[in-house]
Short mmCIF file of C-alpha atoms in Angstrom, two decimals:
data_model
loop_
_atom_site.label_atom_id
_atom_site.label_comp_id
_atom_site.label_asym_id
_atom_site.label_seq_id
_atom_site.Cartn_x
_atom_site.Cartn_y
_atom_site.Cartn_z
CA MET A 171 -20.28 26.30 -1.58
CA VAL A 172 -16.77 26.14 -0.14
CA PHE A 173 -15.31 26.05 -3.65
CA TRP A 174 -17.17 29.18 -4.81
CA LEU A 175 -16.38 30.94 -1.54
CA TRP A 176 -12.65 30.55 -2.17
CA ILE A 177 -13.03 31.51 -5.83
CA SER A 178 -14.77 34.72 -4.71
CA LEU A 179 -11.98 35.45 -2.23
CA LEU A 180 -9.32 34.90 -4.89
CA LEU A 181 -11.07 37.37 -7.19
CA ALA A 182 -11.86 39.95 -4.54
CA VAL A 183 -8.75 39.92 -2.35
CA PRO A 184 -5.29 40.98 -3.58
CA PRO A 185 -2.97 37.96 -3.92
CA VAL A 186 -0.54 39.22 -1.28
CA LEU A 187 -3.29 39.70 1.28
CA PHE A 188 -4.85 36.35 0.40
CA GLY A 189 -1.49 34.61 0.87
CA LEU A 190 -1.01 36.34 4.22
CA VAL A 191 -4.44 35.24 5.43
CA MET A 192 -3.79 31.65 4.39
CA ALA A 193 -0.37 31.67 6.07
CA VAL A 194 -1.86 32.93 9.33
CA LEU A 195 -4.62 30.35 9.13
CA PHE A 196 -2.12 27.57 8.41
CA PHE A 197 0.12 28.44 11.37
CA TYR A 198 -2.91 28.71 13.63
CA VAL A 199 -4.15 25.25 12.63
CA ARG A 200 -0.63 23.87 12.91
CA TRP A 201 -0.15 25.33 16.40
CA LYS A 202 -3.60 24.30 17.62
CA TYR A 203 -4.06 20.86 16.10
CA MET A 204 -0.74 19.44 14.85
CA GLY A 205 -0.19 17.53 18.10
CA TYR A 206 -3.52 15.74 17.62
CA LEU A 207 -2.68 14.96 14.00
CA THR A 208 0.75 13.46 14.69
CA ARG A 209 -0.62 11.40 17.58
CA ILE A 210 -3.58 10.01 15.61
CA PHE A 211 -1.39 9.36 12.56
CA GLN A 212 0.71 6.99 14.67
CA GLU A 213 -2.18 5.10 16.26
CA LYS A 214 -2.48 1.51 15.03
CA PRO A 215 -6.00 0.54 13.91
CA LEU A 216 -7.64 -2.61 15.19
CA PHE A 217 -7.52 -4.53 11.90
CA ILE A 218 -8.47 -8.19 11.86
CA VAL A 219 -5.12 -9.67 10.85
CA PRO A 220 -5.08 -13.29 9.66
CA ARG A 221 -2.13 -15.50 10.56
CA GLY A 222 -1.56 -18.78 8.79
CA GLU A 223 0.03 -21.96 10.10
CA ALA A 224 3.30 -23.31 8.76
CA ASP A 225 2.81 -25.60 5.75
CA ALA A 226 5.29 -28.41 5.13
CA SER A 227 4.44 -28.45 1.43
CA ALA A 228 6.05 -25.03 0.95
CA GLU A 229 9.70 -24.30 0.28
CA GLU A 230 10.99 -22.08 3.08
CA ILE A 231 13.20 -19.32 1.74
CA THR A 232 15.31 -16.43 3.01
CA VAL A 233 15.68 -13.27 0.98
CA VAL A 234 18.86 -11.38 1.83
CA HIS A 235 18.27 -7.64 1.53
CA PRO A 236 21.10 -5.57 -0.01
CA GLN A 237 21.64 -4.02 3.44
CA GLY A 238 22.00 -7.47 4.99
CA TRP A 239 18.58 -8.07 6.53
CA HIS A 240 17.30 -11.65 6.37
CA LEU A 241 13.66 -11.68 5.26
CA ARG A 242 11.84 -14.96 5.84
CA GLY A 243 9.47 -16.26 3.23
CA CYS A 244 7.71 -19.27 1.77
CA TYR A 245 7.38 -20.47 -1.82
CA PHE A 246 4.46 -22.69 -2.89
CA HIS A 247 4.83 -24.67 -6.10
CA THR A 248 1.63 -25.29 -8.03
CA PRO A 249 0.56 -28.95 -8.04
CA LEU A 250 -0.16 -28.76 -11.78
CA PRO A 251 2.49 -30.12 -14.17
CA GLN A 252 2.51 -26.88 -16.20
CA ARG A 253 3.17 -23.61 -14.37
CA LYS A 254 1.27 -20.54 -15.59
CA GLY A 255 3.32 -17.94 -13.74
CA VAL A 256 4.82 -16.72 -10.48
CA ILE A 257 3.01 -14.35 -8.12
CA LEU A 258 4.45 -12.44 -5.18
CA PHE A 259 1.96 -12.01 -2.34
CA GLY A 260 2.12 -8.70 -0.43
CA LEU A 261 1.35 -9.28 3.25
CA GLU A 262 -1.02 -7.30 5.42
CA PHE A 263 0.33 -5.22 8.28
CA GLY A 264 1.14 -7.59 11.16
CA SER A 265 0.41 -10.87 9.37
CA ASN A 266 2.86 -13.69 8.73
CA ARG A 267 4.01 -15.34 5.51
CA TRP A 268 1.68 -18.32 5.90
CA SER A 269 -1.43 -16.13 5.65
CA CYS A 270 -0.98 -16.12 1.87
CA ARG A 271 -2.36 -19.65 1.58
CA SER A 272 -6.05 -18.83 2.08
CA TYR A 273 -5.90 -15.88 -0.32
CA CYS A 274 -4.00 -17.78 -2.99
CA GLU A 275 -5.41 -21.31 -2.90
CA GLY A 276 -7.34 -20.61 -6.10
CA LEU A 277 -4.21 -19.39 -7.84
CA LEU A 278 -2.20 -22.42 -6.70
CA ALA A 279 -4.87 -24.80 -7.98
CA ALA A 280 -5.01 -22.90 -11.28
CA GLY A 281 -1.29 -23.31 -11.97
CA TYR A 282 0.55 -20.44 -10.30
CA ASP A 283 3.52 -20.53 -7.95
CA ILE A 284 3.04 -18.26 -4.91
CA CYS A 285 5.73 -16.56 -2.84
CA ALA A 286 5.24 -14.51 0.33
CA VAL A 287 8.04 -12.65 2.13
CA GLU A 288 7.76 -11.03 5.55
CA PHE A 289 8.96 -7.45 5.84
CA ARG A 290 11.59 -6.62 8.42
CA ASN A 291 10.20 -6.47 11.98
CA GLN A 292 7.35 -8.72 10.87
CA GLY A 293 6.94 -12.44 11.45
CA GLU A 294 10.31 -14.18 11.69
CA SER A 295 12.28 -11.70 9.57
CA ASP A 296 15.17 -9.75 11.08
CA ARG A 297 14.41 -6.95 13.52
CA ASP A 298 15.63 -3.47 12.74
CA PRO A 299 16.07 -1.81 16.17
CA ASN A 300 15.78 1.65 14.60
CA TYR A 301 12.44 1.00 12.94
CA GLU A 302 8.91 0.58 14.28
CA PRO A 303 6.45 -0.23 11.47
CA LEU A 304 3.00 1.29 11.35
CA GLN A 305 0.08 0.71 9.00
CA TRP A 306 1.44 3.42 6.68
CA VAL A 307 3.81 2.37 3.87
CA THR A 308 7.44 3.43 4.41
CA ASP A 309 10.60 3.37 2.34
CA ARG A 310 11.67 0.32 4.39
CA ASP A 311 8.63 -1.68 3.28
CA VAL A 312 9.16 -0.69 -0.35
CA SER A 313 12.83 -1.66 -0.18
CA ASP A 314 11.99 -5.06 1.33
CA MET A 315 9.38 -5.81 -1.34
CA ARG A 316 11.82 -4.84 -4.09
CA ALA A 317 14.30 -7.28 -2.58
CA ALA A 318 11.61 -9.98 -2.82
CA ILE A 319 10.90 -9.05 -6.45
CA HIS A 320 14.58 -9.29 -7.34
CA TYR A 321 14.85 -12.61 -5.52
CA LEU A 322 12.06 -14.15 -7.61
CA LEU A 323 13.58 -12.84 -10.83
CA SER A 324 16.99 -14.25 -9.93
CA ARG A 325 15.94 -17.78 -8.95
CA ALA A 326 17.16 -20.63 -11.11
CA ASP A 327 13.50 -21.41 -11.89
CA ALA A 328 12.58 -17.78 -12.57
CA ASP A 329 9.74 -17.34 -15.04
CA PRO A 330 10.87 -15.69 -18.31
CA ARG A 331 7.63 -13.67 -18.38
CA GLY A 332 8.40 -11.93 -15.10
CA ILE A 333 5.97 -11.96 -12.17
CA GLY A 334 2.63 -10.67 -10.99
CA ILE A 335 1.87 -9.22 -7.55
CA PHE A 336 -1.19 -9.74 -5.38
CA GLY A 337 -1.15 -7.52 -2.28
CA VAL A 338 -3.63 -7.13 0.55
CA SER A 339 -4.13 -3.89 2.51
CA LYS A 340 -0.68 -2.44 3.29
CA GLY A 341 0.87 -5.12 1.10
CA GLY A 342 -1.14 -3.87 -1.86
CA SER A 343 -0.22 -0.24 -1.24
CA THR A 344 3.45 -1.18 -0.88
CA ALA A 345 3.29 -3.13 -4.14
CA VAL A 346 2.19 -0.07 -6.08
CA VAL A 347 5.29 1.88 -5.05
CA ALA A 348 7.70 -1.05 -5.23
CA ALA A 349 6.59 -2.28 -8.65
CA VAL A 350 6.07 0.94 -10.57
CA ASP A 351 9.76 1.07 -11.55
CA GLU A 352 10.07 -2.70 -11.98
CA PRO A 353 8.98 -3.54 -15.57
CA ALA A 354 9.34 -7.25 -14.81
CA VAL A 355 6.16 -6.93 -12.71
CA ARG A 356 3.58 -7.44 -15.43
CA CYS A 357 0.33 -6.83 -13.53
CA LEU A 358 -1.04 -6.08 -10.08
CA VAL A 359 -4.01 -7.06 -7.90
CA THR A 360 -4.74 -5.25 -4.64
CA ASP A 361 -7.36 -5.91 -1.97
CA GLY A 362 -8.07 -3.15 0.54
CA ALA A 363 -5.17 -0.97 -0.63
CA TYR A 364 -5.10 2.62 0.56
CA GLY A 365 -3.17 5.77 -0.21
CA THR A 366 -1.69 8.34 2.11
CA HIS A 367 -3.33 11.52 0.79
CA THR A 368 -6.67 9.94 -0.20
CA THR A 369 -6.98 8.40 3.27
CA MET A 370 -5.57 11.18 5.40
CA VAL A 371 -7.58 14.12 4.06
CA PRO A 372 -11.05 12.62 4.76
CA TYR A 373 -9.89 11.64 8.24
CA LEU A 374 -8.54 15.13 8.88
CA LYS A 375 -11.95 16.55 8.09
CA ARG A 376 -13.48 14.16 10.59
CA TRP A 377 -10.84 14.79 13.29
CA ILE A 378 -11.25 18.55 13.22
CA THR A 379 -14.94 18.20 14.08
CA ILE A 380 -13.88 16.28 17.20
CA TYR A 381 -11.12 18.59 18.40
CA SER A 382 -12.44 21.96 17.26
CA GLU A 383 -15.62 23.74 18.24
CA ARG A 384 -15.09 26.42 15.59
CA ARG A 385 -17.83 25.33 13.18
CA ILE A 386 -17.16 28.19 10.77
CA LEU A 387 -13.53 27.13 10.46
CA GLN A 388 -14.63 23.56 9.72
CA ARG A 389 -16.97 24.70 6.96
CA ILE A 390 -14.68 27.10 5.12
CA LEU A 391 -11.41 25.15 5.05
CA PRO A 392 -10.93 23.78 1.50
CA THR A 393 -9.72 20.27 0.73
CA TRP A 394 -6.35 21.49 -0.53
CA PHE A 395 -5.74 23.19 2.84
CA TYR A 396 -6.29 19.88 4.68
CA ALA A 397 -3.91 18.24 2.20
CA ILE A 398 -1.14 20.73 3.03
CA VAL A 399 -1.65 20.35 6.78
CA GLY A 400 -1.69 16.57 6.47
CA ARG A 401 1.47 16.53 4.38
CA VAL A 402 3.31 18.69 6.91
CA GLY A 403 2.13 16.46 9.75
CA ALA A 404 3.20 13.28 7.95
CA GLN A 405 6.62 14.78 7.22
CA LYS A 406 7.03 15.67 10.89
CA VAL A 407 6.21 12.10 11.94
CA ALA A 408 8.57 10.76 9.25
CA ARG A 409 11.46 12.87 10.56
CA ASN A 410 10.81 11.78 14.14
CA ARG A 411 10.67 8.11 13.15
CA GLY A 412 13.54 8.25 10.65
CA VAL A 413 11.51 7.04 7.66
CA ILE A 414 9.97 8.27 4.43
CA TYR A 415 6.27 7.89 3.67
CA PRO A 416 6.09 7.57 -0.13
CA SER A 417 3.01 8.72 -2.00
CA ILE A 418 0.95 5.78 -3.23
CA GLU A 419 -1.11 8.24 -5.27
CA LYS A 420 1.92 9.53 -7.20
CA ALA A 421 3.11 5.98 -7.87
CA LEU A 422 -0.33 4.96 -9.09
CA ARG A 423 -0.39 7.87 -11.56
CA ARG A 424 2.72 6.34 -13.12
CA TRP A 425 1.29 2.82 -13.22
CA HIS A 426 0.57 1.86 -16.84
CA ARG A 427 0.07 -1.88 -16.57
CA PRO A 428 -3.04 -4.00 -15.84
CA LEU A 429 -4.58 -3.35 -12.43
CA LEU A 430 -7.40 -4.97 -10.48
CA MET A 431 -8.37 -3.22 -7.24
CA ILE A 432 -10.68 -5.04 -4.83
CA HIS A 433 -12.31 -3.28 -1.90
CA GLY A 434 -14.96 -3.98 0.71
CA GLY A 435 -18.21 -2.09 0.29
CA ALA A 436 -18.69 -2.04 4.09
CA ASP A 437 -15.10 -1.08 4.93
CA THR A 438 -15.28 1.44 7.78
CA TYR A 439 -11.50 1.98 8.01
CA ILE A 440 -10.81 2.74 4.35
CA ARG A 441 -14.24 3.70 3.09
CA PRO A 442 -15.25 2.81 -0.47
CA GLU A 443 -15.11 6.45 -1.58
CA MET A 444 -11.46 6.55 -0.47
CA ALA A 445 -10.76 3.49 -2.61
CA GLU A 446 -12.57 5.09 -5.54
CA SER A 447 -10.52 8.26 -5.13
CA LEU A 448 -7.31 6.22 -5.10
CA PHE A 449 -8.42 4.18 -8.11
CA GLU A 450 -9.01 7.36 -10.12
CA GLN A 451 -5.31 8.21 -9.71
CA CYS A 452 -4.41 5.29 -11.98
CA ARG A 453 -3.86 6.17 -15.64
CA GLY A 454 -3.07 2.62 -16.71
CA ARG A 455 -5.27 0.38 -18.83
CA PRO A 456 -6.87 -2.02 -18.42
CA ARG A 457 -7.97 -1.24 -14.89
CA GLU A 458 -10.89 -2.42 -12.80
CA LEU A 459 -12.29 -1.59 -9.37
CA TRP A 460 -14.41 -4.30 -7.77
CA ILE A 461 -16.35 -3.15 -4.70
CA VAL A 462 -17.55 -6.25 -2.82
CA PRO A 463 -20.93 -5.44 -1.20
CA GLY A 464 -21.09 -6.11 2.53
CA ALA A 465 -17.36 -6.80 2.93
CA LYS A 466 -15.42 -5.04 5.68
CA HIS A 467 -11.70 -4.26 5.53
CA ASN A 468 -9.74 -7.29 4.26
CA GLN A 469 -12.94 -9.39 4.36
CA ALA A 470 -13.75 -9.52 0.64
CA LEU A 471 -12.54 -13.13 0.45
CA SER A 472 -14.84 -14.33 3.22
CA VAL A 473 -17.82 -12.54 1.65
CA ALA A 474 -17.29 -13.20 -2.06
CA GLY A 475 -15.94 -16.74 -1.63
CA ALA A 476 -15.51 -18.62 -4.92
CA GLU A 477 -16.05 -15.50 -7.02
CA TYR A 478 -13.05 -13.89 -5.30
CA HIS A 479 -10.73 -16.67 -6.45
CA GLU A 480 -12.30 -16.84 -9.91
CA ARG A 481 -11.84 -13.14 -10.60
CA ILE A 482 -8.22 -13.11 -9.49
CA VAL A 483 -7.37 -16.25 -11.47
CA ALA A 484 -9.05 -14.82 -14.58
CA PHE A 485 -7.07 -11.58 -14.21
CA PHE A 486 -3.69 -13.32 -13.98
CA ASP A 487 -4.66 -15.79 -16.74
CA GLN A 488 -5.17 -12.85 -19.06
CA HIS A 489 -2.35 -10.55 -18.04
CA LEU A 490 0.43 -12.83 -16.74
CA ALA A 491 0.01 -16.32 -18.20
CA GLN A 492 -0.36 -14.86 -21.70
CA ALA A 493 2.40 -12.25 -21.35
CA PRO A 494 5.36 -12.55 -23.74
CA PRO A 495 8.84 -13.29 -22.32
CA LEU A 496 10.79 -10.33 -20.97
CA HIS A 497 13.41 -8.73 -23.15
CA PRO A 498 16.82 -10.43 -22.72
CA GLU A 499 18.42 -7.15 -21.60
CA LEU A 500 15.90 -6.96 -18.76
CA THR A 501 16.35 -10.53 -17.58
CA SER A 502 20.14 -10.13 -17.60
CA ALA A 503 19.75 -7.47 -14.88
CA TYR A 504 18.85 -10.26 -12.45
CA PRO A 505 21.71 -12.80 -12.35
CA LEU A 506 20.68 -16.30 -11.30
CA THR A 507 21.23 -17.23 -7.67
CA GLU A 508 20.86 -20.43 -5.72
CA HIS A 509 17.70 -20.91 -3.68
CA GLN A 510 18.32 -19.76 -0.14
CA GLY A 511 16.81 -21.83 2.65
CA PRO A 512 16.17 -20.83 6.24
CA SER A 513 18.86 -18.93 8.10
CA SER A 514 19.34 -17.93 11.69
CA PRO A 515 18.18 -14.43 12.67
CA GLY A 516 20.62 -11.56 12.49
CA LYS A 517 22.18 -9.32 9.89
CA ALA A 518 24.41 -10.80 7.24
CA SER A 519 28.06 -9.89 7.38
#
């Protein structure tokens, strides 16, 4: 009904008048509700964030970011004599590097090396005093993950086939943006990933019913209007916080490599329909969306159990272990470096 209402208005009202009405409506909504939007956008949800314990079997590493930040990480070598591949694990918001173990134990047992690197201001990585991370992906997160990708490709034991990425929640969303321009990332698995637009617009529709008693306004506003308001609000928050919020949706439209998206069917933070909307942005093949019935946000592993590990192992067996070696011109872009062990906190000189 809302769609046909706006089509009728477009046909009946002169374009200039229609544009004027929309401009007035936009500035009214911005004046009346933008404060609520920017405040709610910056609220941190009460996610259940797993934290692992230090594991002496792992190689502790430090990734030095091009800007000098020391990012702490861990590297698990598969116990099998023949390695199938190397996988970078994208951490959840607020978790530490050791949380990768429970998610990746099936991959380790199947023959994959696993590496997890903490973003700046997370875990034991360096603190950037001018940056406060939120659950939304920023340019800082993307830059840190790219530094981790380059580290893995430049190790003396780097895999000639490149790497795969397995990211959970914010780590999965960050991986989409960080890897889309990195051809050495051969495939991607996400669990609980979310976009900016596909998450924000449904929430905006819910928020306006809380803060506005104008029921007619709630019914007639089209989805694209919410998208514009949300984009303006996010840009305002980004300016105030000195960051950029990249579009996961735009990055996913450019993703043309294998993708497996996992999502909880009972996720009340990022509802399944939001995940489906994000999944539809992907133009790559093959692609698969696995909705785990009864699983809440980041709880697919605890619900699906063995099947969770089996599906992820099967995906990487097909799309990473069997991948051909990278072209020599591509591998030469990542000169070999020595493994870097733990370092004391603080920026590099």
